Coordinates of C-alpha atoms in Angstrom, one line a residue:
Chain A
X1 CA 11.8 -23.1 14.4
X2 CA 14.4 -21.3 12.2
X3 CA 17.6 -22.0 13.8
X4 CA 19.0 -19.1 17.3
X5 CA 21.4 -18.8 15.6
X6 CA 20.4 -18.3 11.6
X7 CA 17.8 -15.9 12.4
X8 CA 20.7 -13.8 14.5
X9 CA 22.7 -13.4 11.9
X10 CA 19.3 -13.0 9.1
X11 CA 18.2 -10.2 11.9
X12 CA 21.8 -8.4 11.6
X13 CA 22.5 -8.5 8.0
X14 CA 18.9 -7.4 7.2
X15 CA 19.6 -4.7 9.9
X16 CA 22.8 -3.4 8.0
X17 CA 20.3 -3.8 4.3
X18 CA 17.8 -1.5 5.5
X19 CA 20.0 1.1 7.3
X20 CA 22.2 1.0 3.8
X21 CA 19.7 1.3 1.4
X22 CA 18.0 4.1 2.3
X23 CA 21.5 6.6 4.1
X24 CA 21.6 8.6 0.7
X25 CA 17.9 9.1 0.3
X26 CA 17.2 13.0 -0.5
X27 CA 14.4 15.3 1.7
X28 CA 12.3 15.1 -1.1
X29 CA 11.6 11.7 -0.7
X30 CA 11.1 11.3 3.2
X31 CA 7.4 11.9 2.7
X32 CA 7.0 9.1 0.3
X33 CA 9.7 6.4 1.7
X34 CA 8.2 6.5 4.6
X35 CA 5.0 5.4 3.3
X36 CA 6.6 2.8 1.3
X37 CA 8.3 1.1 4.0
X38 CA 4.9 1.3 6.0
X39 CA 3.8 -0.9 2.6
X40 CA 6.7 -2.9 3.6
X41 CA 5.8 -3.8 6.5
X42 CA 2.6 -5.1 5.4
X43 CA 4.6 -8.1 5.1
X44 CA 2.6 -8.9 8.4
X45 CA -0.4 -10.2 7.0
X46 CA 1.6 -12.9 5.7
X47 CA 1.9 -13.6 9.0
X48 CA -2.1 -12.6 10.2
X49 CA -3.4 -14.9 7.4
X50 CA -1.2 -18.3 9.2
X51 CA -1.8 -17.5 12.8
X52 CA -6.1 -17.0 11.8
X53 CA -5.6 -20.2 9.6
X54 CA -4.3 -22.2 12.3
X55 CA -6.4 -20.9 14.9
X56 CA -8.3 -23.3 16.5
X57 CA -12.0 -23.3 15.1
X58 CA -12.8 -24.3 18.4
X59 CA -11.9 -21.0 20.1
X60 CA -13.8 -17.8 19.6
X61 CA -11.5 -15.7 21.1
X62 CA -8.3 -17.1 18.9
X63 CA -10.4 -16.5 16.4
X64 CA -11.6 -13.2 17.1
X65 CA -8.2 -11.9 17.3
X66 CA -7.0 -13.5 14.4
X67 CA -9.6 -11.7 12.1
X68 CA -8.9 -8.3 13.3
X69 CA -5.4 -8.9 12.9
X70 CA -6.1 -9.8 9.5
X71 CA -8.5 -7.1 8.5
X72 CA -5.7 -4.7 10.0
X73 CA -2.7 -6.2 8.0
X74 CA -4.9 -6.1 4.9
X75 CA -5.7 -2.6 5.5
X76 CA -1.6 -1.8 6.3
X77 CA -0.9 -3.5 2.7
X78 CA -3.7 -2.0 0.7
X79 CA -3.6 1.4 2.3
X80 CA 0.2 1.7 1.7
X81 CA 0.5 0.8 -1.1
X82 CA -2.5 2.7 -2.4
X83 CA -1.3 5.8 -0.8
X84 CA 2.7 5.6 -1.8
X85 CA 2.1 5.5 -5.6
X86 CA -0.2 8.1 -5.9
X87 CA 2.0 10.2 -4.4
X88 CA 5.5 8.5 -6.4
X89 CA 3.2 9.0 -9.3
X90 CA 3.5 12.5 -9.1
X91 CA 7.0 12.9 -9.3
X92 CA 8.1 14.0 -12.9
X93 CA 11.1 15.7 -14.2
X94 CA 10.8 18.7 -16.2
X95 CA 13.1 17.2 -19.3
X96 CA 10.5 14.6 -19.5
X97 CA 7.6 16.9 -20.1
X98 CA 8.9 19.2 -21.8
Chain B
X1 CA 4.4 -27.2 -0.8
X2 CA 6.8 -26.3 1.1
X3 CA 9.3 -25.3 -1.2
X4 CA 7.3 -23.2 -3.2
X5 CA 6.0 -21.2 -0.4
X6 CA 9.9 -20.6 0.7
X7 CA 11.1 -19.6 -3.1
X8 CA 8.2 -16.8 -3.3
X9 CA 9.2 -15.4 0.4
X10 CA 12.6 -14.9 -0.7
X11 CA 12.1 -13.5 -4.1
X12 CA 8.9 -11.1 -2.1
X13 CA 12.2 -10.4 0.1
X14 CA 15.1 -9.3 -3.0
X15 CA 11.9 -7.8 -4.2
X16 CA 11.5 -5.9 -0.8
X17 CA 14.7 -4.7 -0.6
X18 CA 15.4 -3.5 -4.4
X19 CA 11.8 -1.3 -4.0
X20 CA 13.1 0.6 -1.7
X21 CA 16.7 1.0 -2.8
X22 CA 15.0 2.1 -6.2
X23 CA 12.6 4.2 -3.9
X24 CA 15.7 6.4 -2.5
X25 CA 15.8 7.9 -5.6
X26 CA 13.3 10.5 -7.4
X27 CA 13.6 8.8 -11.3
X28 CA 12.8 5.1 -9.8
X29 CA 10.6 5.6 -6.8
X30 CA 7.7 4.9 -8.8
X31 CA 9.3 1.6 -9.9
X32 CA 10.2 0.7 -6.8
X33 CA 6.3 1.1 -4.8
X34 CA 6.0 -1.5 -8.2
X35 CA 8.1 -4.2 -7.1
X36 CA 7.4 -4.4 -4.0
X37 CA 4.1 -4.4 -4.9
X38 CA 4.9 -7.9 -6.6
X39 CA 6.4 -9.1 -3.7
X40 CA 3.7 -8.4 -1.6
X41 CA 1.0 -10.1 -4.3
X42 CA 3.3 -13.2 -5.1
X43 CA 4.0 -13.8 -1.1
X44 CA 0.4 -13.3 -0.1
X45 CA -1.3 -15.5 -2.6
X46 CA 1.0 -18.0 -1.9
X47 CA 0.3 -18.2 1.8
X48 CA -3.0 -19.1 0.7
X49 CA -1.9 -22.7 0.4
X50 CA -0.1 -22.9 3.5
X51 CA -0.2 -26.6 5.0
X52 CA -3.2 -27.3 7.1
X53 CA -5.4 -23.7 7.4
X54 CA -8.5 -23.5 7.8
X55 CA -10.9 -21.0 9.0
X56 CA -10.7 -20.0 4.8
X57 CA -13.9 -18.3 5.3
X58 CA -13.5 -15.7 8.0
X59 CA -9.7 -15.2 6.4
X60 CA -10.9 -14.1 3.0
X61 CA -13.8 -11.8 4.5
X62 CA -11.4 -10.4 6.5
X63 CA -9.3 -9.7 3.6
X64 CA -11.9 -8.5 1.5
X65 CA -12.7 -5.9 4.7
X66 CA -9.6 -4.8 5.2
X67 CA -8.2 -4.0 1.9
X68 CA -11.8 -2.7 1.0
X69 CA -11.7 0.1 3.5
X70 CA -8.4 0.7 2.8
X71 CA -8.9 1.3 -0.8
X72 CA -11.5 3.3 -0.5
X73 CA -9.9 5.7 2.0
X74 CA -6.6 5.7 0.7
X75 CA -7.9 7.0 -3.2
X76 CA -9.6 9.3 -1.4
X77 CA -7.7 11.2 1.2
X78 CA -6.1 14.8 0.5
X79 CA -2.1 15.0 -0.3
X80 CA -2.2 17.3 2.5
X81 CA -3.8 14.5 4.7
X82 CA -0.3 12.2 4.0
X83 CA 1.0 12.5 7.5
X84 CA -2.0 11.2 9.6
X85 CA -3.3 8.5 6.6
X86 CA 0.9 6.9 7.4
X87 CA 0.3 7.0 10.8
X88 CA -3.2 5.3 10.8
X89 CA -1.9 2.4 8.2
X90 CA 1.1 1.7 9.7
X91 CA -0.7 1.6 13.2
X92 CA -3.0 -1.0 11.4
X93 CA 0.4 -2.9 10.5
X94 CA 1.4 -3.0 14.2
X95 CA -2.1 -3.4 15.5
X96 CA -2.0 -7.3 13.1
X97 CA 1.8 -7.8 15.1
X98 CA -0.1 -7.2 18.0
X99 CA -2.9 -10.0 17.0
X100 CA -0.4 -12.4 15.6
X101 CA 1.1 -12.2 19.1
X102 CA -1.9 -12.3 21.2
X103 CA -2.9 -15.7 19.1
X104 CA 0.5 -17.3 19.7
X105 CA 0.3 -16.7 22.8
X106 CA -3.3 -18.0 23.2
X107 CA -2.2 -21.0 21.6
X108 CA 0.6 -21.9 24.5
X109 CA 1.3 -24.5 24.7
X110 CA 2.2 -25.5 21.9
X111 CA 5.0 -22.9 22.4
X112 CA 8.5 -22.9 23.8
X113 CA 9.4 -20.1 26.1
X114 CA 11.7 -18.2 23.5
X115 CA 9.0 -18.7 21.3
X116 CA 6.1 -17.4 23.5
X117 CA 9.3 -14.4 24.4
X118 CA 9.5 -13.2 21.3
X119 CA 5.8 -13.0 20.6
X120 CA 4.7 -11.5 23.5
X121 CA 7.8 -8.4 23.4
X122 CA 6.4 -8.4 18.9
X123 CA 3.3 -7.8 20.4
X124 CA 3.8 -5.1 22.8
X125 CA 5.6 -3.3 20.1
X126 CA 3.0 -3.5 17.9
X127 CA 0.4 -2.7 20.4
X128 CA 2.3 0.6 21.2
X129 CA 2.6 1.0 17.6
X130 CA -1.1 0.7 17.4
X131 CA -2.2 3.0 20.0
X132 CA 0.8 5.4 19.4
X133 CA -0.2 5.7 16.5
X134 CA -3.9 6.5 16.3
X135 CA -3.2 8.9 18.9
X136 CA -0.9 10.4 16.4
X137 CA -3.7 10.3 13.7
X138 CA -5.9 11.6 16.1
X139 CA -3.7 15.1 16.9
X140 CA -2.4 15.5 13.2
X141 CA -6.4 15.5 12.7
X142 CA -7.0 17.7 15.6
X143 CA -9.9 15.0 17.1
X144 CA -7.3 14.6 20.0
X145 CA -6.0 17.8 21.7
X146 CA -5.7 18.0 24.9
X147 CA -1.6 17.4 26.1
X148 CA -0.3 15.0 28.5
X149 CA -2.6 12.8 31.0
X150 CA -0.5 13.9 33.5
X151 CA 1.4 16.8 35.0
X152 CA 4.7 17.5 32.8
X153 CA 7.6 16.5 35.5
X154 CA 5.5 13.3 36.2
X155 CA 5.3 12.1 33.0
X156 CA 8.6 10.4 32.5
X157 CA 8.1 8.4 36.0
X158 CA 4.8 7.1 34.5
X159 CA 5.9 6.0 32.1
X160 CA 8.6 3.9 33.6
X161 CA 6.1 2.9 36.1
X162 CA 3.9 1.7 33.4
X163 CA 6.6 -0.1 31.4
X164 CA 7.5 -1.5 34.1
X165 CA 4.4 -3.1 35.2
X166 CA 4.5 -4.4 31.3
X167 CA 8.0 -6.2 32.0
X168 CA 6.6 -8.1 34.9
X169 CA 3.6 -8.7 33.5
X170 CA 4.4 -10.2 30.2
X171 CA 7.4 -12.2 32.2
X172 CA 4.8 -14.1 34.1
X173 CA 2.5 -14.7 31.4
X174 CA 6.1 -16.3 29.4
X175 CA 7.3 -18.4 32.1
X176 CA 4.1 -19.0 33.7
X177 CA 1.2 -21.0 31.9
X178 CA -0.2 -18.2 30.3
X179 CA -4.1 -17.0 32.0
X180 CA -6.4 -15.9 28.9
X181 CA -6.7 -12.6 31.3
X182 CA -3.6 -12.3 31.6
X183 CA -2.9 -12.2 28.4
X184 CA -5.3 -9.4 27.6
X185 CA -4.5 -7.7 30.2
X186 CA -0.3 -7.4 28.7
X187 CA -2.1 -6.2 25.7
X188 CA -4.6 -3.6 26.8
X189 CA -1.2 -2.3 29.4
X190 CA 0.6 -2.3 26.1
X191 CA -2.2 -0.4 24.5
X192 CA -2.1 2.0 27.0
X193 CA 1.6 2.9 27.2
X194 CA 1.4 4.0 23.8
X195 CA -1.1 5.9 25.1
X196 CA 0.3 7.8 27.4
X197 CA 3.8 8.0 25.6
X198 CA 2.1 9.9 22.7
X199 CA -0.4 11.9 24.4
X200 CA 2.1 14.9 25.4
X201 CA 3.7 15.3 22.1
X202 CA 2.9 18.3 20.4
X203 CA 1.6 18.2 17.1
X204 CA 4.9 19.6 15.6
X205 CA 6.7 16.6 16.4
X206 CA 4.2 14.4 15.1
X207 CA 6.5 13.6 12.0
X208 CA 9.3 12.1 13.7
X209 CA 7.1 10.0 16.1
X210 CA 4.9 8.6 13.4
X211 CA 8.7 7.4 11.2
X212 CA 9.5 6.0 14.5
X213 CA 6.1 4.0 15.2
X214 CA 6.8 3.2 11.9
X215 CA 10.4 1.6 12.5
X216 CA 8.9 -0.3 15.4
X217 CA 6.0 -1.6 13.6
X218 CA 8.5 -3.1 11.4
X219 CA 10.7 -4.6 14.8
X220 CA 7.6 -6.0 15.8
X221 CA 7.2 -7.6 12.8
X222 CA 10.4 -9.4 12.5
X223 CA 9.9 -10.6 16.1
X224 CA 6.6 -12.2 15.0
X225 CA 8.0 -13.4 11.6
X226 CA 10.1 -15.5 14.2
X227 CA 8.0 -16.6 16.3
X228 CA 5.8 -18.3 12.8
X229 CA 9.3 -18.8 11.3
X230 CA 8.5 -16.9 8.5
X231 CA 11.6 -16.2 6.7
X232 CA 10.3 -13.2 4.5
X233 CA 8.3 -10.9 7.4
X234 CA 12.1 -11.3 9.5
X235 CA 13.6 -9.6 6.8
X236 CA 10.8 -7.2 5.8
X237 CA 10.7 -6.6 9.4
X238 CA 14.4 -6.1 10.0
X239 CA 14.7 -4.1 7.3
X240 CA 11.9 -1.2 8.1
X241 CA 13.2 -1.6 11.1
X242 CA 16.4 -0.6 10.4
X243 CA 15.7 1.9 7.5
X244 CA 13.0 3.7 9.7
X245 CA 15.0 4.3 12.6
X246 CA 17.8 5.7 10.2
X247 CA 14.7 7.9 8.6
X248 CA 13.8 9.3 12.2
X249 CA 16.6 9.9 12.7
X250 CA 16.9 12.1 9.8
X251 CA 13.6 13.7 9.9
X252 CA 14.6 14.6 13.4
X253 CA 17.8 16.3 12.1
X254 CA 16.1 18.0 8.9
X255 CA 13.9 19.7 12.2
X256 CA 16.7 20.4 13.9
X257 CA 15.9 17.9 16.7
X258 CA 16.9 15.7 18.7
X259 CA 15.1 12.4 19.5
X260 CA 15.5 12.1 22.7
X261 CA 14.2 15.8 23.0
X262 CA 10.9 14.5 20.9
X263 CA 10.1 11.9 22.7
X264 CA 10.5 13.1 26.7
X265 CA 10.3 16.9 26.6
X266 CA 7.1 17.6 25.0
X267 CA 8.2 21.2 24.0
X268 CA 6.5 20.7 21.1
X269 CA 3.2 21.9 22.8
X270 CA 2.7 25.3 21.2
X271 CA 4.4 27.1 24.4
X272 CA 2.5 30.5 24.5
X273 CA 4.3 32.7 27.3
X274 CA 6.5 33.6 25.1
X275 CA 7.8 37.5 25.8
X276 CA 6.4 39.7 22.7
X277 CA 8.9 42.1 22.4
X278 CA 8.0 45.6 20.8
X279 CA 8.8 45.4 17.0
X280 CA 10.7 47.8 16.1
X281 CA 9.3 49.2 12.5
X282 CA 6.3 48.2 10.9
X283 CA 4.4 45.6 8.5
X284 CA 4.3 47.2 5.2
X285 CA 1.3 46.1 3.2
X286 CA 1.5 46.2 -0.8
X287 CA -0.8 45.7 -3.2
X288 CA -0.9 42.7 -5.8
X289 CA -1.1 44.6 -9.2
X290 CA 2.4 45.8 -7.8
X291 CA 4.1 42.7 -6.9
X292 CA 2.9 41.7 -10.4
X293 CA 4.8 44.0 -11.9
X294 CA 7.7 43.6 -9.2
X295 CA 8.0 39.9 -10.5
X296 CA 6.9 39.9 -14.3
X297 CA 10.5 42.5 -14.5
X298 CA 12.8 40.2 -12.3
X299 CA 16.0 38.0 -13.2
X300 CA 14.9 35.9 -10.9
X301 CA 12.8 34.9 -7.8
X302 CA 12.5 32.3 -5.7
X303 CA 8.9 30.9 -4.7
X304 CA 9.4 30.0 -0.4
X305 CA 6.1 27.5 -0.2
X306 CA 4.5 27.1 3.4
X307 CA 2.1 24.8 4.7
X308 CA -0.1 28.1 4.9
X309 CA -0.6 27.3 0.8
X310 CA -1.1 23.8 0.6
X311 CA -4.3 24.5 3.3
X312 CA -5.4 27.5 1.6
X313 CA -4.8 24.7 -1.8
X314 CA -2.9 27.6 -3.9
X315 CA -0.6 25.0 -4.8
X316 CA -1.9 24.8 -8.4
X317 CA -2.1 29.0 -9.3
X318 CA 1.2 29.5 -7.8
X319 CA 2.4 27.0 -10.6
X320 CA 0.3 28.3 -13.2
X321 CA 2.0 32.1 -12.0
X322 CA 5.7 30.7 -12.1
X323 CA 4.8 29.4 -15.4
X324 CA 3.4 32.1 -17.0
X325 CA 6.9 33.7 -15.5
X326 CA 9.0 31.4 -17.0
X327 CA 7.2 32.6 -20.4
X328 CA 8.1 35.5 -19.7
X329 CA 12.0 34.7 -18.9
X330 CA 11.8 35.2 -15.7
X331 CA 13.9 32.0 -13.9
X332 CA 11.6 30.9 -11.0
X333 CA 12.9 28.0 -8.8
X334 CA 11.1 26.9 -5.9
X335 CA 13.0 26.9 -2.0
X336 CA 11.7 24.4 0.4
X337 CA 12.6 23.9 3.6
X338 CA 13.0 20.6 5.2
X339 CA 9.9 20.9 8.1
X340 CA 7.4 23.1 5.2
X341 CA 4.7 20.9 5.2
X342 CA 3.9 19.0 7.7
X343 CA 6.7 16.1 7.3
X344 CA 10.3 16.3 5.6
X345 CA 9.2 15.7 1.9
X346 CA 5.2 16.5 2.5
X347 CA 5.5 19.8 0.7
X348 CA 7.6 18.1 -2.4
X349 CA 4.0 15.7 -2.2
X350 CA 1.7 18.5 -2.5
X351 CA 3.9 20.6 -5.0
X352 CA 4.2 17.3 -8.0
X353 CA 1.1 17.3 -7.0
X354 CA 0.2 20.6 -8.6
X355 CA 2.7 19.4 -11.3
X356 CA 5.6 20.9 -10.1
X357 CA 9.0 19.2 -11.7
X358 CA 10.9 18.1 -9.4
X359 CA 13.7 19.6 -10.3
X360 CA 12.9 23.2 -10.0
X361 CA 12.4 22.8 -6.5
X362 CA 15.6 23.1 -4.3
X363 CA 16.2 22.2 -0.9
X364 CA 17.9 24.5 1.8
X365 CA 21.2 23.9 1.5
X366 CA 21.1 24.1 -3.0
X367 CA 19.0 27.7 -2.4
X368 CA 20.6 29.4 0.2
X369 CA 23.6 30.9 -1.5
X370 CA 21.1 32.2 -4.2
X371 CA 19.2 34.3 -2.6
X372 CA 21.3 37.2 -2.3
X373 CA 20.7 37.1 -6.1
X374 CA 17.2 36.6 -6.3
X375 CA 15.3 40.3 -7.1
X376 CA 12.0 38.5 -5.8
X377 CA 11.7 35.8 -3.0
X378 CA 7.8 35.1 -2.6
X379 CA 6.8 33.8 0.4
X380 CA 3.7 31.8 0.9
X381 CA 2.3 30.3 3.9
X382 CA 5.3 30.0 5.5
X383 CA 6.5 31.7 8.6
X384 CA 9.1 30.4 11.2
X385 CA 11.3 28.8 8.4
X386 CA 11.9 31.9 6.9
X387 CA 12.2 34.0 10.8
X388 CA 16.0 35.5 10.9
X389 CA 15.3 35.1 14.6
X390 CA 16.5 31.7 14.3
X391 CA 20.2 33.0 12.9
X392 CA 20.6 35.8 15.3
X393 CA 18.7 36.2 18.5
X394 CA 19.5 33.7 20.6
X395 CA 17.1 34.2 23.5
X396 CA 14.3 33.1 20.4
X397 CA 12.6 29.9 20.9
X398 CA 13.4 28.5 17.4
X399 CA 17.4 29.7 17.3
X400 CA 19.6 27.4 15.9
X401 CA 17.0 25.8 13.9
X402 CA 18.6 26.0 9.7
X403 CA 16.1 28.3 7.7
X404 CA 15.8 30.3 4.8
X405 CA 17.5 32.8 3.9
X406 CA 14.8 35.0 2.4
X407 CA 15.5 37.8 3.8
X408 CA 19.2 38.7 1.9
X409 CA 16.7 39.0 -1.4
X410 CA 16.9 42.1 -2.6
X411 CA 12.9 41.9 -2.5
X412 CA 10.8 40.2 -0.2
X413 CA 6.6 39.8 -0.5
X414 CA 4.8 37.7 2.3
X415 CA 1.5 36.3 1.7
X416 CA -0.5 36.4 4.8
X417 CA -4.3 36.0 5.7
X418 CA -3.6 38.0 8.7
X419 CA -1.3 39.5 10.8
X420 CA -0.7 36.0 13.3
X421 CA 2.7 34.3 14.8
X422 CA 3.7 31.3 12.8
X423 CA 3.5 27.8 14.2
X424 CA 5.8 28.2 16.5
X425 CA 3.7 31.2 18.1
X426 CA 7.2 33.5 17.4
X427 CA 7.3 37.1 16.4
X428 CA 8.6 37.5 12.7
X429 CA 11.2 40.1 12.1
X430 CA 11.7 39.6 8.2
X431 CA 7.7 41.2 8.3
X432 CA 9.4 44.2 9.7
X433 CA 12.3 44.5 7.8
X434 CA 12.8 47.4 5.2
X435 CA 12.9 45.0 2.2
X436 CA 10.1 43.2 2.5
X437 CA 6.5 43.8 1.3
X438 CA 3.2 42.0 3.3
X439 CA 0.2 40.9 1.1
X440 CA -2.4 40.1 3.3
X441 CA -5.5 37.9 1.6
X442 CA -6.0 34.4 0.8
X443 CA -3.1 32.4 -0.8
X444 CA -5.5 31.1 -3.5
X445 CA -7.2 34.2 -4.0
X446 CA -4.0 36.2 -4.3
X447 CA -2.3 34.1 -6.4
X448 CA -5.0 34.2 -9.1
X449 CA -4.8 37.7 -8.9
X450 CA -1.2 37.7 -9.6
X451 CA -2.3 35.7 -12.4
X452 CA -4.5 38.1 -13.6
X453 CA -2.5 40.7 -13.1
X454 CA 0.7 39.8 -14.4
X455 CA -1.6 37.9 -17.7
X456 CA -2.6 41.9 -18.1
X457 CA 0.9 43.4 -18.2

C-alpha cells in the first residue's frame, strides 16, 4: 500500500487543491459545479472494477456486491457526465451570439 | 503495464483538477467537463488491463447496465428535475464506494488492521451517502412526504445511538475476524442511519444536504482509494470532498442557513402555525394589456423569475418577451436570488436552457442597487425572495434572509396563479404595497398574452 505518511501528504495536498480550485465560483455555477464534482468522484468506478475483478469467483456474495458496485459506479460516471454537459452546454454569452 | 496504468491515473488526476478549475468560470465551464471526461475515459479503459483481473463478463455487463440506464435517464431528465437527478447519481457513487468497502472486508484476511478500518469507514460513509441521497431524491420527487421518523426532541439522541452502535459494530468487525453476518449488519445499519438522518430535513434544505452528501461520497471514494492503493481515487475523492464541503458552505450561506441548522433543527419542514396577521391594504389586480403598455414604454425593466416560472414552463416565453422589449429599446435585466429555483444556480440553468445569455443575469448583490431606477419589476413565480418583511419585520420567520429589493422599483407587477402564500407559508407584504399590481394567471399563459399585447402596440 502507499506508505502511510505519503498517503497522508497526498490527502492534505488534494484537500487544499479542492478548496482552492473552486473558492471563487459565482453562484450561477453552483448547480453545474456540484454536478461536475459529482462526476469526478465517479472515478470510484475504477475501484469498483478492481474490487469485482479481484473478487473470488467462487464467492457469489463477493461477486454480487461487486457487480452491484460496478453498476452503481457506472451510473455515477455516465449520469454525472451527461447531466453536467447538458447544463454547461447551455451557458452562452450574449456577445458571442450576436 | 503497472507504469502505464499509473501514468494514466496520474493524467486523470491532473485533468480532473484542471477540469474543475475550468468549471468554476462560465466562460470555460464547458471545456472543463470535457477535460474531466477525457481523464475519466482514460482511467477506466486502462483499468481493464490491471494485472490478475477476472470476472470480465460480469464487469462489462454491469458497466453496460449502469451506463445505459444513466445515459437514458440523464438525456431525458428535464432541467427542472436536475437537483434530484444529481442526488441520485451521487447516491450511486456512494453506494459503489460502500460496495468496494464490503467486498474488501469480505476478503478480510488478505488485509491488515488499518486497511480494514479504512475500508469500514469509507464503506459506512458511502452507505450513508447512498441511502441519504435516495431519500433526498424521493423527497424532491414528492415520493417521500413525511417528516422525521421520531419525535423532534428524540431525533438527536437516536442519531447518536445509531452512530454509536455503528462505531461499535465497526470496531468489532475490524478487530475481530469479520464474520459475513457482522459485515452485512454493519452496512445495513449505515444505510439505516442515512435514512434516519435525512428524513426530518425539509425540502427547502435538500440542496445543501445533497451537496453535503456529494462531499461525503468524495471522502468515501478517497478512503476506498487508500484501501485499493489507487492514487487517482485518493486524489479525485479528496478534491471532491474538499470542494464539496466548500460548495456546501457557500450554498448554505446563499440560503441564509448555517449547516448545523440544516442538519439538526428540522426547521425546513414547513411550519404552518405562523400567525397570519391581517394585512393592511389589499391586493390590486391588473390586466395584461396594461402591463404590456407599462413595460413597452419603460426605460428599465427587471425580471425576477422564481421556481414557479419553471413549473409553468414559462421561461421561453419570458425570454421572447424580453427580446421584444429590447427591440423597442427597453433595457431588460434578469435578477436572480441565490435560492431561486430549487438549489443555488438552478435558475441560471433554467434560464440558460431558454436561451437567456448569462451576462443578462444578475446576482442579488449586483442588481439590488438598480431596483430604485427600474420602471418595472416583473416578478414571475417568485414570492419569499422578494418579501420586504425579511428586511423589516423581526417576527417574520424569514427575517434576515437577503432578498431582492423589487419593492423599490417604481412599479411592481406580480404574475401569480392565485392568492396563496410562498414556500415558507409566509404572507408577502409586497403584494399589498401601493406600487404593486397582481396579474393573476398561469405563468406561461400570461407571458404569451404579454407578448401578444406588446406586439400589438
